[in-house]
XYZ file of C-alpha atoms in Angstrom:
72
model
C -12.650 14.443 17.477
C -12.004 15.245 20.883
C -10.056 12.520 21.499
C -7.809 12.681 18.540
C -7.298 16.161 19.622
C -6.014 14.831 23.020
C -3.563 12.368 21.833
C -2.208 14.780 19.635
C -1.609 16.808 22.216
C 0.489 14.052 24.047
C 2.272 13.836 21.056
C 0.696 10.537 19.271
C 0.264 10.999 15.695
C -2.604 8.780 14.250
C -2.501 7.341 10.909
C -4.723 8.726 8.084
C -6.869 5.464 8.346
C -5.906 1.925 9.567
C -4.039 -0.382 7.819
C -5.495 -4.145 7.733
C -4.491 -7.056 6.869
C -7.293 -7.310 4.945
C -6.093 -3.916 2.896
C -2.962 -5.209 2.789
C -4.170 -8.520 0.899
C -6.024 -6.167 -1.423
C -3.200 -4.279 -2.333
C -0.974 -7.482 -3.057
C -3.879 -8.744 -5.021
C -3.870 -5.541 -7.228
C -0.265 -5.408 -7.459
C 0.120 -8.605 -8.471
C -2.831 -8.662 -10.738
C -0.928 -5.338 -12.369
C 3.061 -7.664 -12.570
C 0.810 -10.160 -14.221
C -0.459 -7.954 -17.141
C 2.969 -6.207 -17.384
C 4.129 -9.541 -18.339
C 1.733 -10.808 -20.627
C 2.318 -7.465 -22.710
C 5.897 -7.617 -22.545
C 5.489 -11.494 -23.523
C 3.049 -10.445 -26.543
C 6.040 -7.981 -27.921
C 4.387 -4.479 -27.136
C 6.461 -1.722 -25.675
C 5.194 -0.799 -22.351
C 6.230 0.717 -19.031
C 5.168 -1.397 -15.390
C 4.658 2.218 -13.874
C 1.059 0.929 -11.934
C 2.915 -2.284 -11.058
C 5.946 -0.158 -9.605
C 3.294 2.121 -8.104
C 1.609 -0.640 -6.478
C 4.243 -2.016 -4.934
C 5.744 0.860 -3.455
C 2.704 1.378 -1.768
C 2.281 -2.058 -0.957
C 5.738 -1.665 1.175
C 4.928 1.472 2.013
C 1.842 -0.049 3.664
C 3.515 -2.942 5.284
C 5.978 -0.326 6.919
C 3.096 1.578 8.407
C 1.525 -1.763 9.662
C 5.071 -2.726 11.192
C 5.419 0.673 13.259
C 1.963 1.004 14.775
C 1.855 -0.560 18.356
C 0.286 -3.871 18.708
């Protein structure tokens, strides 16, 4: 705590929690997972909406983005 406090102070802003690549894979996973339903329903004639799969990837590049700009 004390050390998060310090860094703050020198004006380093830590992320919530760490992205992985191992969350990242997760995510894809799940999104994926999600465009594959989406498609199956569509392909089956029922009316639906890919909200999740939109959802998941926007926070799938919204992850990736996060990964990109913390220092290796």
């Amino acid at each position: 705590m004390i050390e998060t406090r310090k860094l703050r102070a020198e004006g380093i802003i830590l992320p919530s929690y760490p992205v992985t690549r191992k969350s990242l894979i997760s995510i894809a996973v799940i999104t994926a997972i999600l465009w594959v339903v989406f498609a199956f329903l569509v392909a089956t004639g029922r009316p639906t909406f890919p909200l999740l799969p939109i959802v998941g990837t926007i926070w799938l590049a919204y992850q990736l983005l996060r990964l990109r700009s913390m220092p290796h």
